[in-house]
Tab-separated table of N, CA and C in Angstrom:
chain	number	residue	atom	x	y	z
A	1	UNK	N	-15.860	-5.359	-10.293
A	1	UNK	CA	-15.239	-5.732	-9.021
A	1	UNK	C	-13.730	-5.907	-9.208
A	2	UNK	N	-12.997	-5.534	-8.180
A	2	UNK	CA	-11.552	-5.768	-8.136
A	2	UNK	C	-11.260	-6.567	-6.868
A	3	UNK	N	-10.570	-7.679	-7.027
A	3	UNK	CA	-10.156	-8.465	-5.873
A	3	UNK	C	-8.687	-8.175	-5.576
A	4	UNK	N	-8.384	-7.976	-4.309
A	4	UNK	CA	-7.027	-7.623	-3.886
A	4	UNK	C	-6.575	-8.592	-2.806
A	5	UNK	N	-5.440	-9.229	-3.024
A	5	UNK	CA	-4.905	-10.179	-2.068
A	5	UNK	C	-3.517	-9.721	-1.634
A	6	UNK	N	-3.385	-9.341	-0.356
A	6	UNK	CA	-2.096	-8.902	0.180
A	6	UNK	C	-1.335	-10.084	0.766
A	7	UNK	N	-0.022	-9.952	0.759
A	7	UNK	CA	0.841	-10.946	1.405
A	7	UNK	C	2.161	-10.276	1.756
A	8	UNK	N	2.943	-10.961	2.595
A	8	UNK	CA	4.278	-10.484	2.898
A	8	UNK	C	4.466	-9.863	4.264
A	9	UNK	N	3.404	-9.724	5.021
A	9	UNK	CA	3.547	-9.170	6.362
A	9	UNK	C	4.267	-10.134	7.292
A	10	UNK	N	4.596	-9.630	8.476
A	10	UNK	CA	5.258	-10.479	9.449
A	10	UNK	C	5.870	-9.677	10.565
A	11	UNK	N	6.726	-10.338	11.314
A	11	UNK	CA	7.423	-9.726	12.449
A	11	UNK	C	8.874	-9.465	12.063
A	12	UNK	N	9.337	-8.254	12.315
A	12	UNK	CA	10.707	-7.890	11.976
A	12	UNK	C	11.245	-6.965	13.065
A	13	UNK	N	12.550	-6.996	13.248
A	13	UNK	CA	13.172	-6.095	14.214
A	13	UNK	C	13.328	-4.699	13.629
A	14	UNK	N	13.377	-3.724	14.494
A	14	UNK	CA	13.602	-2.350	14.054
A	14	UNK	C	14.882	-2.282	13.220
A	15	UNK	N	14.799	-1.537	12.134
A	15	UNK	CA	15.919	-1.438	11.208
A	15	UNK	C	15.880	-2.448	10.087
A	16	UNK	N	14.989	-3.407	10.204
A	16	UNK	CA	14.882	-4.453	9.192
A	16	UNK	C	14.008	-4.055	8.018
A	17	UNK	N	13.775	-5.021	7.136
A	17	UNK	CA	13.024	-4.774	5.907
A	17	UNK	C	11.963	-5.847	5.704
A	18	UNK	N	10.918	-5.457	4.998
A	18	UNK	CA	9.876	-6.374	4.550
A	18	UNK	C	9.402	-5.907	3.194
A	19	UNK	N	8.891	-6.838	2.396
A	19	UNK	CA	8.262	-6.477	1.131
A	19	UNK	C	6.848	-7.039	1.114
A	20	UNK	N	5.899	-6.142	0.956
A	20	UNK	CA	4.497	-6.532	0.829
A	20	UNK	C	4.137	-6.643	-0.647
A	21	UNK	N	3.220	-7.565	-0.925
A	21	UNK	CA	2.707	-7.732	-2.278
A	21	UNK	C	1.193	-7.651	-2.257
A	22	UNK	N	0.640	-7.157	-3.361
A	22	UNK	CA	-0.814	-7.108	-3.511
A	22	UNK	C	-1.136	-7.522	-4.940
A	23	UNK	N	-1.786	-8.661	-5.069
A	23	UNK	CA	-2.181	-9.159	-6.386
A	23	UNK	C	-3.615	-8.729	-6.662
A	24	UNK	N	-3.807	-8.070	-7.797
A	24	UNK	CA	-5.125	-7.559	-8.174
A	24	UNK	C	-5.709	-8.375	-9.316
A	25	UNK	N	-7.025	-8.572	-9.277
A	25	UNK	CA	-7.706	-9.274	-10.356
A	25	UNK	C	-9.101	-8.693	-10.516
A	26	UNK	N	-9.697	-8.973	-11.682
A	26	UNK	CA	-11.027	-8.450	-11.946
A	26	UNK	C	-10.978	-7.354	-12.986
A	27	UNK	N	-11.743	-6.301	-12.787
A	27	UNK	CA	-11.811	-5.241	-13.768
A	27	UNK	C	-10.571	-4.349	-13.707
A	28	UNK	N	-10.410	-3.517	-14.702
A	28	UNK	CA	-9.253	-2.621	-14.747
A	28	UNK	C	-9.416	-1.495	-13.736
A	29	UNK	N	-8.293	-0.873	-13.382
A	29	UNK	CA	-8.293	0.180	-12.373
A	29	UNK	C	-7.286	1.253	-12.755
A	30	UNK	N	-7.407	2.395	-12.124
A	30	UNK	CA	-6.536	3.534	-12.411
A	30	UNK	C	-5.273	3.505	-11.569
A	31	UNK	N	-5.401	3.139	-10.305
A	31	UNK	CA	-4.241	3.165	-9.429
A	31	UNK	C	-4.432	2.197	-8.261
A	32	UNK	N	-3.308	1.827	-7.649
A	32	UNK	CA	-3.303	1.017	-6.441
A	32	UNK	C	-2.539	1.764	-5.360
A	33	UNK	N	-2.915	1.513	-4.132
A	33	UNK	CA	-2.280	2.212	-3.018
A	33	UNK	C	-2.163	1.283	-1.822
A	34	UNK	N	-1.296	1.691	-0.918
A	34	UNK	CA	-1.170	1.048	0.383
A	34	UNK	C	-1.600	2.040	1.460
A	35	UNK	N	-2.412	1.549	2.378
A	35	UNK	CA	-2.792	2.266	3.582
A	35	UNK	C	-2.404	1.394	4.769
A	36	UNK	N	-2.405	1.994	5.951
A	36	UNK	CA	-2.150	1.207	7.149
A	36	UNK	C	-2.991	1.727	8.306
A	37	UNK	N	-3.256	0.839	9.241
A	37	UNK	CA	-4.019	1.223	10.422
A	37	UNK	C	-3.453	0.511	11.634
A	38	UNK	N	-2.998	1.307	12.587
A	38	UNK	CA	-2.495	0.789	13.849
A	38	UNK	C	-3.632	0.779	14.871
A	39	UNK	N	-3.527	-0.051	15.900
A	39	UNK	CA	-4.579	-0.112	16.918
A	39	UNK	C	-4.854	1.255	17.538
A	40	UNK	N	-6.115	1.634	17.588
A	40	UNK	CA	-6.494	2.897	18.194
A	40	UNK	C	-6.239	4.123	17.337
A	41	UNK	N	-5.782	3.911	16.111
A	41	UNK	CA	-5.497	5.037	15.221
A	41	UNK	C	-6.337	4.941	13.961
A	42	UNK	N	-6.470	6.073	13.279
A	42	UNK	CA	-7.192	6.083	12.018
A	42	UNK	C	-6.323	5.477	10.911
A	43	UNK	N	-7.001	4.979	9.916
A	43	UNK	CA	-6.271	4.474	8.757
A	43	UNK	C	-5.572	5.629	8.058
A	44	UNK	N	-4.342	5.402	7.627
A	44	UNK	CA	-3.581	6.470	6.980
A	44	UNK	C	-2.981	5.993	5.675
A	45	UNK	N	-2.854	6.929	4.762
A	45	UNK	CA	-2.250	6.687	3.461
A	45	UNK	C	-0.760	6.437	3.618
A	46	UNK	N	-0.246	5.481	2.858
A	46	UNK	CA	1.189	5.188	2.867
A	46	UNK	C	1.827	5.545	1.523
A	47	UNK	N	1.310	4.973	0.452
A	47	UNK	CA	1.895	5.202	-0.875
A	47	UNK	C	0.900	4.777	-1.939
A	48	UNK	N	1.070	5.339	-3.137
A	48	UNK	CA	0.206	4.972	-4.256
A	48	UNK	C	0.992	5.017	-5.560
A	49	UNK	N	0.448	4.334	-6.562
A	49	UNK	CA	1.052	4.347	-7.893
A	49	UNK	C	-0.067	4.263	-8.923
A	50	UNK	N	0.033	5.104	-9.962
A	50	UNK	CA	-0.935	5.007	-11.058
A	50	UNK	C	-0.505	3.894	-11.989
A	51	UNK	N	-1.501	3.165	-12.493
A	51	UNK	CA	-1.164	1.921	-13.183
A	51	UNK	C	-0.566	2.139	-14.564
A	52	UNK	N	-1.031	3.107	-15.299
A	52	UNK	CA	-0.522	3.277	-16.665
A	52	UNK	C	0.780	4.067	-16.701
A	53	UNK	N	0.868	5.169	-15.953
A	53	UNK	CA	2.045	6.037	-16.016
A	53	UNK	C	3.049	5.767	-14.909
A	54	UNK	N	2.641	5.031	-13.874
A	54	UNK	CA	3.572	4.741	-12.795
A	54	UNK	C	3.925	5.929	-11.927
A	55	UNK	N	3.030	6.886	-11.827
A	55	UNK	CA	3.275	8.055	-10.971
A	55	UNK	C	3.075	7.635	-9.520
A	56	UNK	N	4.056	7.944	-8.688
A	56	UNK	CA	4.010	7.515	-7.292
A	56	UNK	C	3.793	8.689	-6.350
A	57	UNK	N	3.288	8.366	-5.173
A	57	UNK	CA	3.123	9.348	-4.108
A	57	UNK	C	3.370	8.646	-2.784
A	58	UNK	N	3.915	9.392	-1.821
A	58	UNK	CA	4.257	8.816	-0.532
A	58	UNK	C	3.814	9.728	0.609
A	59	UNK	N	3.500	9.110	1.731
A	59	UNK	CA	3.308	9.872	2.947
A	59	UNK	C	4.666	10.364	3.425
A	60	UNK	N	4.680	11.520	4.066
A	60	UNK	CA	5.949	12.072	4.559
A	60	UNK	C	6.648	11.109	5.519
A	61	UNK	N	5.868	10.380	6.276
A	61	UNK	CA	6.437	9.516	7.313
A	61	UNK	C	7.211	8.325	6.747
A	62	UNK	N	6.991	7.994	5.473
A	62	UNK	CA	7.666	6.826	4.896
A	62	UNK	C	8.570	7.180	3.724
A	63	UNK	N	8.483	8.421	3.254
A	63	UNK	CA	9.284	8.799	2.076
A	63	UNK	C	10.764	8.614	2.379
A	64	UNK	N	11.454	7.962	1.460
A	64	UNK	CA	12.875	7.686	1.639
A	64	UNK	C	13.153	6.338	2.276
A	65	UNK	N	12.141	5.730	2.874
A	65	UNK	CA	12.300	4.402	3.484
A	65	UNK	C	11.497	3.342	2.745
A	66	UNK	N	10.343	3.727	2.240
A	66	UNK	CA	9.452	2.782	1.548
A	66	UNK	C	9.470	3.095	0.051
A	67	UNK	N	9.319	2.044	-0.744
A	67	UNK	CA	9.231	2.205	-2.193
A	67	UNK	C	8.068	1.380	-2.720
A	68	UNK	N	7.185	2.034	-3.464
A	68	UNK	CA	6.085	1.329	-4.112
A	68	UNK	C	6.469	1.060	-5.559
A	69	UNK	N	6.163	-0.136	-6.029
A	69	UNK	CA	6.461	-0.486	-7.414
A	69	UNK	C	5.365	-1.412	-7.938
A	70	UNK	N	5.372	-1.640	-9.235
A	70	UNK	CA	4.314	-2.456	-9.834
A	70	UNK	C	4.870	-3.358	-10.913
A	71	UNK	N	4.166	-4.443	-11.128
A	71	UNK	CA	4.460	-5.362	-12.215
A	71	UNK	C	3.168	-5.520	-12.998
A	72	UNK	N	3.088	-4.814	-14.128
A	72	UNK	CA	1.841	-4.822	-14.889
A	72	UNK	C	1.495	-6.213	-15.406
A	73	UNK	N	2.508	-6.979	-15.757
A	73	UNK	CA	2.261	-8.310	-16.296
A	73	UNK	C	1.613	-9.226	-15.258
A	74	UNK	N	1.978	-9.008	-14.002
A	74	UNK	CA	1.433	-9.834	-12.916
A	74	UNK	C	0.274	-9.157	-12.200
A	75	UNK	N	-0.060	-7.938	-12.613
A	75	UNK	CA	-1.109	-7.169	-11.942
A	75	UNK	C	-0.869	-7.105	-10.439
A	76	UNK	N	0.368	-6.831	-10.084
A	76	UNK	CA	0.778	-6.848	-8.682
A	76	UNK	C	1.503	-5.560	-8.328
A	77	UNK	N	1.213	-5.061	-7.156
A	77	UNK	CA	1.921	-3.902	-6.616
A	77	UNK	C	2.690	-4.350	-5.385
A	78	UNK	N	3.850	-3.749	-5.193
A	78	UNK	CA	4.726	-4.102	-4.084
A	78	UNK	C	4.985	-2.878	-3.215
A	79	UNK	N	5.289	-3.141	-1.961
A	79	UNK	CA	5.738	-2.088	-1.066
A	79	UNK	C	6.992	-2.596	-0.365
A	80	UNK	N	8.129	-2.085	-0.800
A	80	UNK	CA	9.398	-2.418	-0.154
A	80	UNK	C	9.581	-1.488	1.026
A	81	UNK	N	9.695	-2.043	2.201
A	81	UNK	CA	9.797	-1.255	3.421
A	81	UNK	C	11.162	-1.501	4.058
A	82	UNK	N	11.977	-0.467	4.114
A	82	UNK	CA	13.305	-0.541	4.699
A	82	UNK	C	13.381	0.336	5.944
A	83	UNK	N	14.388	0.114	6.734
A	83	UNK	CA	14.605	0.907	7.953
A	83	UNK	C	13.324	0.984	8.781
A	84	UNK	N	12.713	-0.149	8.984
A	84	UNK	CA	11.432	-0.174	9.684
A	84	UNK	C	11.586	0.261	11.130
A	85	UNK	N	10.541	0.930	11.602
A	85	UNK	CA	10.501	1.462	12.967
A	85	UNK	C	9.276	0.879	13.676
A	86	UNK	N	9.310	0.826	14.999
A	86	UNK	CA	8.129	0.313	15.720
A	86	UNK	C	6.844	1.044	15.341
A	87	UNK	N	6.922	2.329	15.032
A	87	UNK	CA	5.724	3.089	14.647
A	87	UNK	C	5.163	2.649	13.300
A	88	UNK	N	5.891	1.847	12.556
A	88	UNK	CA	5.379	1.315	11.293
A	88	UNK	C	4.473	0.104	11.516
A	89	UNK	N	4.415	-0.386	12.728
A	89	UNK	CA	3.570	-1.542	13.036
A	89	UNK	C	2.111	-1.202	12.797
A	90	UNK	N	1.443	-2.025	12.003
A	90	UNK	CA	0.040	-1.775	11.638
A	90	UNK	C	-0.443	-2.912	10.751
A	91	UNK	N	-1.740	-2.896	10.488
A	91	UNK	CA	-2.274	-3.728	9.418
A	91	UNK	C	-2.183	-2.906	8.139
A	92	UNK	N	-1.564	-3.469	7.135
A	92	UNK	CA	-1.387	-2.786	5.866
A	92	UNK	C	-2.430	-3.287	4.866
A	93	UNK	N	-3.112	-2.328	4.249
A	93	UNK	CA	-4.173	-2.638	3.307
A	93	UNK	C	-3.816	-2.159	1.913
A	94	UNK	N	-4.153	-2.961	0.936
A	94	UNK	CA	-4.046	-2.573	-0.459
A	94	UNK	C	-5.406	-2.042	-0.903
A	95	UNK	N	-5.403	-0.999	-1.734
A	95	UNK	CA	-6.650	-0.404	-2.202
A	95	UNK	C	-6.546	-0.067	-3.679
A	96	UNK	N	-7.679	-0.163	-4.358
A	96	UNK	CA	-7.734	0.128	-5.789
A	96	UNK	C	-8.696	1.270	-6.070
A	97	UNK	N	-8.290	2.118	-6.987
A	97	UNK	CA	-9.135	3.214	-7.426
A	97	UNK	C	-9.476	2.996	-8.892
A	98	UNK	N	-10.749	3.098	-9.228
A	98	UNK	CA	-11.177	2.778	-10.589
A	98	UNK	C	-10.890	3.906	-11.571
A	99	UNK	N	-11.052	5.148	-11.133
A	99	UNK	CA	-10.849	6.282	-12.034
A	99	UNK	C	-9.971	7.314	-11.356
A	100	UNK	N	-9.320	8.121	-12.156
A	100	UNK	CA	-8.452	9.157	-11.625
A	100	UNK	C	-9.274	10.236	-10.932
A	101	UNK	N	-8.802	10.674	-9.773
A	101	UNK	CA	-9.441	11.782	-9.078
A	101	UNK	C	-8.378	12.817	-8.719
A	102	UNK	N	-8.797	13.896	-8.103
A	102	UNK	CA	-7.862	14.991	-7.838
A	102	UNK	C	-6.887	14.680	-6.700
A	103	UNK	N	-7.233	13.733	-5.858
A	103	UNK	CA	-6.372	13.431	-4.722
A	103	UNK	C	-5.994	11.966	-4.714
A	104	UNK	N	-4.720	11.697	-4.452
A	104	UNK	CA	-4.286	10.304	-4.339
A	104	UNK	C	-4.578	9.736	-2.950
A	105	UNK	N	-5.135	10.571	-2.070
A	105	UNK	CA	-5.399	10.136	-0.698
A	105	UNK	C	-6.771	9.505	-0.529
A	106	UNK	N	-7.671	9.797	-1.436
A	106	UNK	CA	-9.069	9.406	-1.217
A	106	UNK	C	-9.665	8.723	-2.448
A	107	UNK	N	-10.941	8.321	-2.302
A	107	UNK	CA	-11.759	7.813	-3.410
A	107	UNK	C	-11.345	6.433	-3.881
A	108	UNK	N	-10.848	5.604	-2.986
A	108	UNK	CA	-10.534	4.229	-3.338
A	108	UNK	C	-11.792	3.377	-3.230
A	109	UNK	N	-11.966	2.487	-4.208
A	109	UNK	CA	-13.221	1.758	-4.347
A	109	UNK	C	-13.177	0.348	-3.761
A	110	UNK	N	-12.010	-0.277	-3.778
A	110	UNK	CA	-11.897	-1.658	-3.313
A	110	UNK	C	-10.716	-1.790	-2.364
A	111	UNK	N	-10.885	-2.689	-1.412
A	111	UNK	CA	-9.876	-2.881	-0.368
A	111	UNK	C	-9.599	-4.362	-0.177
A	112	UNK	N	-8.333	-4.657	0.148
A	112	UNK	CA	-7.978	-6.015	0.505
A	112	UNK	C	-8.260	-6.282	1.973
A	113	UNK	N	-7.951	-7.504	2.403
A	113	UNK	CA	-8.221	-7.925	3.778
A	113	UNK	C	-7.162	-7.412	4.750
A	114	UNK	N	-5.996	-7.069	4.247
A	114	UNK	CA	-4.938	-6.542	5.098
A	114	UNK	C	-3.924	-7.606	5.487
A	115	UNK	N	-2.720	-7.146	5.784
A	115	UNK	CA	-1.652	-8.017	6.254
A	115	UNK	C	-0.945	-7.316	7.412
A	116	UNK	N	-0.676	-8.064	8.463
A	116	UNK	CA	-0.112	-7.481	9.681
A	116	UNK	C	1.398	-7.311	9.559
A	117	UNK	N	1.868	-6.145	9.919
A	117	UNK	CA	3.306	-5.871	10.023
A	117	UNK	C	3.587	-5.454	11.458
A	118	UNK	N	4.515	-6.155	12.088
A	118	UNK	CA	4.890	-5.838	13.457
A	118	UNK	C	6.393	-5.624	13.518
A	119	UNK	N	6.802	-4.464	14.029
A	119	UNK	CA	8.210	-4.120	14.133
A	119	UNK	C	8.561	-4.050	15.612
A	120	UNK	N	9.466	-4.893	16.020
A	120	UNK	CA	9.864	-4.926	17.423
A	120	UNK	C	11.066	-4.021	17.661
A	121	UNK	N	11.114	-3.454	18.847
A	121	UNK	CA	12.210	-2.517	19.166
A	121	UNK	C	13.396	-3.248	19.785
C-alpha cells in the first residue's frame, strides 16, 4: 500500500502561483504524478516524475507554467504552479505507480484524496 497526502490547494487570482505537495508513505514506488479533475470534466494528467531518475513529463496545457519536483529524503513530490488561469481550477490528485510502464499517463495504482485549486478571474 502507498498512502498519499496532498496539501497546498486554495484560492488564487489569475496570474498567481500555488505550490502543491504530496507526501507519500508505505511501500516503494516507481513514479508519482499529478492529475486534475474539473467539474463535469474527465480527470486529466498534469505532470509526472520517476522516483529514481527524476524523469519528468507534462501535459501540453501546463508545460512552461508548472514544474514538478521531488524530495527523496522527504518522500514528497511538489507541483509549482505559476501563471495560473481560471481553466486550471480543479481538484488536484496525487497518484503513485508501483512499476514502470510504457505510458506515463496510465497505470497508476494509488491515489490521494485530492486538494482543491480555484483560480479566480
